Amino acid sequence: MNPNGFRLVRAAGLTLGLLALLAGCRHDKKRVIGVIAQGRAHMFWQSIHAGAVAASRETGAEIFWNAPTSETDYAGQLQIMDAMINRRVDAIAVSPIDKKAMVGVVERATRAGIPVIIFDTGVDTDVYVARVATDNYAAGRMAAERMGGILEGKGKILMVACQPGSASTIAREQGFEDVLKEKFPGLRIADKRFGMSDFAKSLAVAENMLTAHPDADGMFASNETGSVGAAQALKGRKNKVKMVGFDSSPTLIEDVKTGLIDALVVQHPFKIGYESVRAAVDKLDGKPVEKDRQLAARLVTRDNLGDPEIQAQLNPDLKKYLQ
């Protein structure tokens, strides 16, 4: 073989060796998955965080967790999402604060080759890989069925809604209202106001509605902050308003025990976080991923609060995963 031939063979061998080395490096490199919640403080988001960490430990992926300080700060969430894209994480799981405002950045991530998982809520585009969320419409219907039963199909209801643009809570509220129309014509929503996913604002709107409608019979709140605010407004009042809330926290569970809250419709946030990260890893591994994964909600009352399955769902070991 002439010298040029030796050089060509040697160069080809070096190239193949380099490609193999790079492939090995890519394989050994820990996957980084950005997980972006709507907020940080509430038990719901902490449980999602814990579930995401549990999945990361199982799969060997690394989690970059972040969220704006307020669940209404979609501009802040956009900035976090942009930072994740610019950092070139391997995948992103995000719970969009606003279903319209987040469309552009979700589509930008997809164009950049970053798989996007939507969790908890929805977004007005279908370019994401998968969506993991509670069946919120069915959960809202569950709440209305309970309300119709405890009020025996008659009365005035006050609603502490969450906020405009939040797809998950809009679906819950729609499901609640649809059941009243279909099955309980004697029940009507006398007032509906937004708590804007804020404890203080939810308390204020609940108090204002109770003052404006002293003859109200029932109250429904469609998320954790709304439920806490509504329950706080009911404390100390002589009128016996029956309340059905949504989500759970130690305070809300205590209110169920005392009878202040008749029932809570609860999600499984730990599982939402876990399944979202698993979906991201499966996509990166080239495995098939279900496009729309809907998880069933549960109705929690004083009668079933002690059930082991419900207790496990309500009280995940956050310290095990977040400390």
CSV table of C-alpha atoms in Angstrom, one decimal:
chain,number,residue,atom,x,y,z
A,1,MET,CA,0.0,0.0,0.0
A,2,ASN,CA,1.3,3.5,-0.9
A,3,PRO,CA,1.9,6.2,1.8
A,4,ASN,CA,-1.3,8.0,0.8
A,5,GLY,CA,-3.3,4.8,1.3
A,6,PHE,CA,-1.8,4.4,4.8
A,7,ARG,CA,-2.8,8.0,5.6
A,8,LEU,CA,-6.3,7.4,4.4
A,9,VAL,CA,-6.8,4.2,6.4
A,10,ARG,CA,-5.2,5.9,9.5
A,11,ALA,CA,-7.5,8.9,9.1
A,12,ALA,CA,-10.6,6.7,8.7
A,13,GLY,CA,-9.6,4.8,11.8
A,14,LEU,CA,-9.2,7.9,13.8
A,15,THR,CA,-12.5,9.3,12.6
A,16,LEU,CA,-14.3,6.1,13.5
A,17,GLY,CA,-12.6,6.0,16.9
A,18,LEU,CA,-13.6,9.6,17.6
A,19,LEU,CA,-17.2,9.0,16.6
A,20,ALA,CA,-17.3,5.9,18.9
A,21,LEU,CA,-15.8,8.0,21.8
A,22,LEU,CA,-18.3,10.8,21.3
A,23,ALA,CA,-21.2,8.3,21.2
A,24,GLY,CA,-19.9,6.7,24.4
A,25,CYS,CA,-19.7,10.2,26.0
A,26,ARG,CA,-23.3,11.0,25.0
A,27,HIS,CA,-24.4,7.7,26.3
A,28,ASP,CA,-22.6,8.2,29.7
A,29,LYS,CA,-23.7,11.8,30.1
A,30,LYS,CA,-26.5,12.2,32.6
A,31,ARG,CA,-29.7,13.4,31.0
A,32,VAL,CA,-30.9,16.8,32.2
A,33,ILE,CA,-34.6,17.4,32.4
A,34,GLY,CA,-36.0,20.9,33.2
A,35,VAL,CA,-39.2,20.7,35.3
A,36,ILE,CA,-41.1,24.0,35.5
A,37,ALA,CA,-44.0,24.3,37.8
A,38,GLN,CA,-46.5,27.2,38.1
A,39,GLY,CA,-45.4,28.0,41.7
A,40,ARG,CA,-43.3,26.8,44.6
A,41,ALA,CA,-45.1,27.3,47.9
A,42,HIS,CA,-48.2,25.1,47.7
A,43,MET,CA,-48.2,21.5,48.8
A,44,PHE,CA,-49.4,20.5,45.4
A,45,TRP,CA,-46.2,21.7,43.6
A,46,GLN,CA,-44.0,20.3,46.3
A,47,SER,CA,-45.6,16.9,45.8
A,48,ILE,CA,-45.0,17.2,42.0
A,49,HIS,CA,-41.4,18.1,42.7
A,50,ALA,CA,-41.0,15.0,44.9
A,51,GLY,CA,-42.5,12.8,42.3
A,52,ALA,CA,-40.2,14.2,39.6
A,53,VAL,CA,-37.2,13.5,41.9
A,54,ALA,CA,-38.4,9.9,42.5
A,55,ALA,CA,-38.5,9.3,38.8
A,56,SER,CA,-35.1,10.9,38.3
A,57,ARG,CA,-33.5,8.6,40.9
A,58,GLU,CA,-35.0,5.6,39.1
A,59,THR,CA,-33.8,6.6,35.7
A,60,GLY,CA,-30.5,8.3,36.5
A,61,ALA,CA,-31.7,11.6,35.0
A,62,GLU,CA,-30.9,15.0,36.6
A,63,ILE,CA,-33.7,17.4,37.4
A,64,PHE,CA,-33.5,21.2,37.0
A,65,TRP,CA,-36.5,22.4,39.0
A,66,ASN,CA,-37.7,25.9,38.8
A,67,ALA,CA,-40.9,28.0,39.1
A,68,PRO,CA,-42.0,31.6,39.4
A,69,THR,CA,-42.8,32.9,42.8
A,70,SER,CA,-46.4,33.6,41.8
A,71,GLU,CA,-48.8,31.3,39.9
A,72,THR,CA,-50.0,34.3,37.9
A,73,ASP,CA,-46.5,35.3,36.7
A,74,TYR,CA,-46.6,33.8,33.2
A,75,ALA,CA,-43.9,36.3,32.1
A,76,GLY,CA,-41.6,34.9,34.8
A,77,GLN,CA,-42.4,31.4,33.6
A,78,LEU,CA,-41.6,32.3,30.1
A,79,GLN,CA,-38.2,33.6,31.2
A,80,ILE,CA,-37.5,30.3,33.0
A,81,MET,CA,-38.5,28.3,29.9
A,82,ASP,CA,-36.3,30.4,27.7
A,83,ALA,CA,-33.4,29.8,30.0
A,84,MET,CA,-33.9,26.1,29.9
A,85,ILE,CA,-34.0,26.1,26.1
A,86,ASN,CA,-30.8,28.3,25.9
A,87,ARG,CA,-29.1,25.9,28.3
A,88,ARG,CA,-29.9,23.1,26.0
A,89,VAL,CA,-31.5,20.7,28.5
A,90,ASP,CA,-32.4,17.3,27.1
A,91,ALA,CA,-36.1,17.6,27.8
A,92,ILE,CA,-38.6,20.0,29.5
A,93,ALA,CA,-41.6,19.2,31.6
A,94,VAL,CA,-43.8,22.3,32.1
A,95,SER,CA,-47.1,23.2,33.7
A,96,PRO,CA,-48.2,26.3,31.7
A,97,ILE,CA,-49.6,29.1,33.8
A,98,ASP,CA,-51.6,30.4,30.8
A,99,LYS,CA,-52.7,28.1,27.9
A,100,LYS,CA,-52.2,30.8,25.3
A,101,ALA,CA,-49.2,32.8,26.5
A,102,MET,CA,-47.0,29.7,26.7
A,103,VAL,CA,-47.7,28.5,23.1
A,104,GLY,CA,-44.8,30.3,21.5
A,105,VAL,CA,-42.1,29.1,23.9
A,106,VAL,CA,-43.4,25.5,23.8
A,107,GLU,CA,-43.2,25.5,20.0
A,108,ARG,CA,-39.7,27.1,20.2
A,109,ALA,CA,-38.4,24.3,22.4
A,110,THR,CA,-39.8,21.7,20.0
A,111,ARG,CA,-38.1,23.4,17.0
A,112,ALA,CA,-34.9,23.4,19.0
A,113,GLY,CA,-35.2,19.6,19.3
A,114,ILE,CA,-36.1,19.6,23.0
A,115,PRO,CA,-39.0,17.2,23.8
A,116,VAL,CA,-41.7,19.0,25.9
A,117,ILE,CA,-44.0,17.3,28.4
A,118,ILE,CA,-47.0,19.3,29.6
A,119,PHE,CA,-48.2,18.4,33.1
A,120,ASP,CA,-51.2,19.3,35.3
A,121,THR,CA,-52.8,21.7,32.8
A,122,GLY,CA,-53.0,22.4,29.1
A,123,VAL,CA,-51.6,24.6,26.3
A,124,ASP,CA,-53.2,25.7,23.0
A,125,THR,CA,-50.8,23.8,20.8
A,126,ASP,CA,-50.3,20.1,20.1
A,127,VAL,CA,-46.6,20.0,19.4
A,128,TYR,CA,-45.7,18.6,22.8
A,129,VAL,CA,-44.7,15.0,23.2
A,130,ALA,CA,-47.1,14.1,26.0
A,131,ARG,CA,-49.5,15.6,28.6
A,132,VAL,CA,-49.9,14.2,32.1
A,133,ALA,CA,-52.7,15.6,34.1
A,134,THR,CA,-55.8,14.9,36.2
A,135,ASP,CA,-59.0,14.4,34.3
A,136,ASN,CA,-60.0,17.9,35.4
A,137,TYR,CA,-63.4,18.0,33.7
A,138,ALA,CA,-64.4,14.7,35.3
A,139,ALA,CA,-63.1,15.9,38.6
A,140,GLY,CA,-65.3,19.0,38.4
A,141,ARG,CA,-68.3,16.8,37.7
A,142,MET,CA,-67.4,14.7,40.8
A,143,ALA,CA,-67.5,17.8,42.9
A,144,ALA,CA,-70.9,18.8,41.5
A,145,GLU,CA,-72.3,15.3,42.1
A,146,ARG,CA,-71.3,15.6,45.8
A,147,MET,CA,-72.7,19.1,46.1
A,148,GLY,CA,-76.0,18.0,44.5
A,149,GLY,CA,-76.2,15.2,47.0
A,150,ILE,CA,-75.5,17.1,50.2
A,151,LEU,CA,-77.8,19.9,49.2
A,152,GLU,CA,-80.5,17.5,48.0
A,153,GLY,CA,-80.6,19.2,44.6
A,154,LYS,CA,-81.7,22.6,45.8
A,155,GLY,CA,-80.1,25.9,46.8
A,156,LYS,CA,-77.7,28.7,45.9
A,157,ILE,CA,-74.0,28.1,45.3
A,158,LEU,CA,-71.0,30.4,45.5
A,159,MET,CA,-67.9,29.6,43.4
A,160,VAL,CA,-64.3,30.6,44.2
A,161,ALA,CA,-62.8,30.1,40.7
A,162,CYS,CA,-59.0,30.1,40.1
A,163,GLN,CA,-57.9,32.5,37.4
A,164,PRO,CA,-58.6,33.2,33.7
A,165,GLY,CA,-56.4,31.3,31.2
A,166,SER,CA,-55.7,28.3,33.5
A,167,ALA,CA,-56.8,25.3,31.5
A,168,SER,CA,-57.0,22.8,34.3
A,169,THR,CA,-59.2,24.9,36.6
A,170,ILE,CA,-61.4,26.1,33.7
A,171,ALA,CA,-62.1,22.4,32.9
A,172,ARG,CA,-63.0,21.7,36.6
A,173,GLU,CA,-65.3,24.7,36.8
A,174,GLN,CA,-66.9,23.7,33.5
A,175,GLY,CA,-67.5,20.2,34.6
A,176,PHE,CA,-69.0,21.4,37.8
A,177,GLU,CA,-71.4,23.8,36.0
A,178,ASP,CA,-72.4,21.2,33.4
A,179,VAL,CA,-73.5,18.7,36.0
A,180,LEU,CA,-75.7,21.3,37.8
A,181,LYS,CA,-77.4,22.1,34.4
A,182,GLU,CA,-77.8,18.4,33.5
A,183,LYS,CA,-78.8,16.9,36.8
A,184,PHE,CA,-79.7,19.5,39.4
A,185,PRO,CA,-81.9,22.3,38.0
A,186,GLY,CA,-82.8,23.3,41.5
A,187,LEU,CA,-79.2,24.3,42.2
A,188,ARG,CA,-77.8,27.6,40.7
A,189,ILE,CA,-74.6,29.4,40.9
A,190,ALA,CA,-75.5,32.8,42.5
A,191,ASP,CA,-72.0,34.3,42.3
A,192,LYS,CA,-68.6,33.3,40.8
A,193,ARG,CA,-65.4,35.2,41.4
A,194,PHE,CA,-61.7,34.6,40.8
A,195,GLY,CA,-59.3,34.2,43.7
A,196,MET,CA,-56.3,34.5,41.3
A,197,SER,CA,-54.5,31.5,42.9
A,198,ASP,CA,-53.7,33.6,45.9
A,199,PHE,CA,-54.7,32.8,49.5
A,200,ALA,CA,-55.5,36.4,50.5
A,201,LYS,CA,-57.5,37.2,47.4
A,202,SER,CA,-59.4,34.0,47.6
A,203,LEU,CA,-60.3,34.8,51.2
A,204,ALA,CA,-61.4,38.3,50.2
A,205,VAL,CA,-63.7,37.2,47.3
A,206,ALA,CA,-65.2,34.4,49.5
A,207,GLU,CA,-66.0,36.8,52.3
A,208,ASN,CA,-67.5,39.3,49.8
A,209,MET,CA,-69.7,36.7,48.2
A,210,LEU,CA,-70.9,35.4,51.6
A,211,THR,CA,-71.7,39.0,52.6
A,212,ALA,CA,-73.6,39.6,49.4
A,213,HIS,CA,-75.5,36.3,49.6
A,214,PRO,CA,-76.2,35.5,53.3
A,215,ASP,CA,-78.7,32.9,52.2
A,216,ALA,CA,-76.1,30.8,50.2
A,217,ASP,CA,-76.3,27.1,50.7
A,218,GLY,CA,-73.1,25.8,49.2
A,219,MET,CA,-69.6,26.9,48.1
A,220,PHE,CA,-67.2,25.3,45.6
A,221,ALA,CA,-63.6,26.2,45.2
A,222,SER,CA,-61.6,24.9,42.2
A,223,ASN,CA,-58.0,24.8,43.6
A,224,GLU,CA,-55.9,24.7,46.8
A,225,THR,CA,-55.7,28.4,47.4
A,226,GLY,CA,-59.3,29.0,46.6
A,227,SER,CA,-60.3,26.1,49.0
A,228,VAL,CA,-58.1,27.5,51.8
A,229,GLY,CA,-59.5,31.0,51.3
A,230,ALA,CA,-63.1,29.8,51.2
A,231,ALA,CA,-62.7,27.6,54.3
A,232,GLN,CA,-61.2,30.5,56.2
A,233,ALA,CA,-64.1,32.8,55.2
A,234,LEU,CA,-66.6,30.2,56.5
A,235,LYS,CA,-65.0,29.9,59.9
A,236,GLY,CA,-66.8,31.8,62.6
A,237,ARG,CA,-70.0,32.4,60.5
A,238,LYS,CA,-73.3,31.1,61.8
A,239,ASN,CA,-74.7,30.2,58.4
A,240,LYS,CA,-74.2,26.6,57.6
A,241,VAL,CA,-72.8,26.7,54.1
A,242,LYS,CA,-71.8,23.2,52.7
A,243,MET,CA,-68.4,23.4,51.1
A,244,VAL,CA,-66.8,21.2,48.5
A,245,GLY,CA,-63.1,22.1,47.8
A,246,PHE,CA,-60.3,21.0,45.5
A,247,ASP,CA,-56.8,19.7,46.3
A,248,SER,CA,-55.4,19.1,49.7
A,249,SER,CA,-53.1,20.5,52.4
A,250,PRO,CA,-52.7,19.8,56.1
A,251,THR,CA,-55.1,22.8,56.8
A,252,LEU,CA,-57.7,21.5,54.4
A,253,ILE,CA,-57.6,18.0,55.7
A,254,GLU,CA,-58.1,19.3,59.3
A,255,ASP,CA,-61.1,21.2,58.0
A,256,VAL,CA,-62.5,18.0,56.6
A,257,LYS,CA,-62.0,16.3,60.0
A,258,THR,CA,-63.9,19.0,61.8
A,259,GLY,CA,-66.7,19.1,59.2
A,260,LEU,CA,-66.1,22.6,58.1
A,261,ILE,CA,-65.4,21.2,54.6
A,262,ASP,CA,-67.8,18.4,53.5
A,263,ALA,CA,-65.5,17.0,50.8
A,264,LEU,CA,-62.3,17.6,48.8
A,265,VAL,CA,-61.7,16.4,45.3
A,266,VAL,CA,-58.0,15.5,45.4
A,267,GLN,CA,-55.4,14.9,42.7
A,268,HIS,CA,-52.3,12.7,42.8
A,269,PRO,CA,-49.5,15.4,42.3
A,270,PHE,CA,-46.7,13.0,43.3
A,271,LYS,CA,-47.8,10.7,40.4
A,272,ILE,CA,-48.1,13.6,38.0
A,273,GLY,CA,-44.5,14.6,38.7
A,274,TYR,CA,-43.3,11.0,38.5
A,275,GLU,CA,-45.1,10.2,35.2
A,276,SER,CA,-44.0,13.5,33.6
A,277,VAL,CA,-40.3,12.7,34.1
A,278,ARG,CA,-40.7,9.1,33.1
A,279,ALA,CA,-42.4,10.2,29.9
A,280,ALA,CA,-39.5,12.6,29.1
A,281,VAL,CA,-36.9,9.8,29.7
A,282,ASP,CA,-38.9,7.3,27.6
A,283,LYS,CA,-39.0,9.8,24.7
A,284,LEU,CA,-35.2,10.3,25.0
A,285,ASP,CA,-34.8,6.5,25.0
A,286,GLY,CA,-36.9,6.2,21.8
A,287,LYS,CA,-39.7,4.4,23.5
A,288,PRO,CA,-43.4,5.0,22.6
A,289,VAL,CA,-45.1,7.7,24.8
A,290,GLU,CA,-48.8,8.1,25.4
A,291,LYS,CA,-49.9,11.5,24.1
A,292,ASP,CA,-52.6,12.2,26.7
A,293,ARG,CA,-52.3,10.6,30.1
A,294,GLN,CA,-55.3,11.5,32.3
A,295,LEU,CA,-55.3,10.5,36.0
A,296,ALA,CA,-58.5,10.0,38.0
A,297,ALA,CA,-59.2,12.2,41.0
A,298,ARG,CA,-60.6,11.0,44.3
A,299,LEU,CA,-63.3,12.3,46.6
A,300,VAL,CA,-62.1,12.6,50.2
A,301,THR,CA,-64.6,12.9,53.0
A,302,ARG,CA,-64.5,12.4,56.8
A,303,ASP,CA,-65.7,8.9,56.3
A,304,ASN,CA,-62.9,7.6,54.0
A,305,LEU,CA,-60.1,9.9,55.2
A,306,GLY,CA,-58.4,7.0,57.1
A,307,ASP,CA,-58.2,4.7,54.1
A,308,PRO,CA,-54.5,3.7,53.6
A,309,GLU,CA,-54.5,4.4,49.9
A,310,ILE,CA,-55.9,7.9,50.5
A,311,GLN,CA,-53.5,8.6,53.2
A,312,ALA,CA,-50.6,7.6,51.0
A,313,GLN,CA,-51.9,9.9,48.3
A,314,LEU,CA,-52.4,12.8,50.6
A,315,ASN,CA,-49.2,12.5,52.5
A,316,PRO,CA,-46.2,11.6,50.3
A,317,ASP,CA,-42.8,11.5,52.1
A,318,LEU,CA,-41.6,14.9,50.9
A,319,LYS,CA,-38.5,14.8,53.1
A,320,LYS,CA,-37.3,11.6,51.4
A,321,TYR,CA,-37.1,13.4,48.1
A,322,LEU,CA,-36.7,17.1,48.7
A,323,GLN,CA,-34.1,17.2,51.5
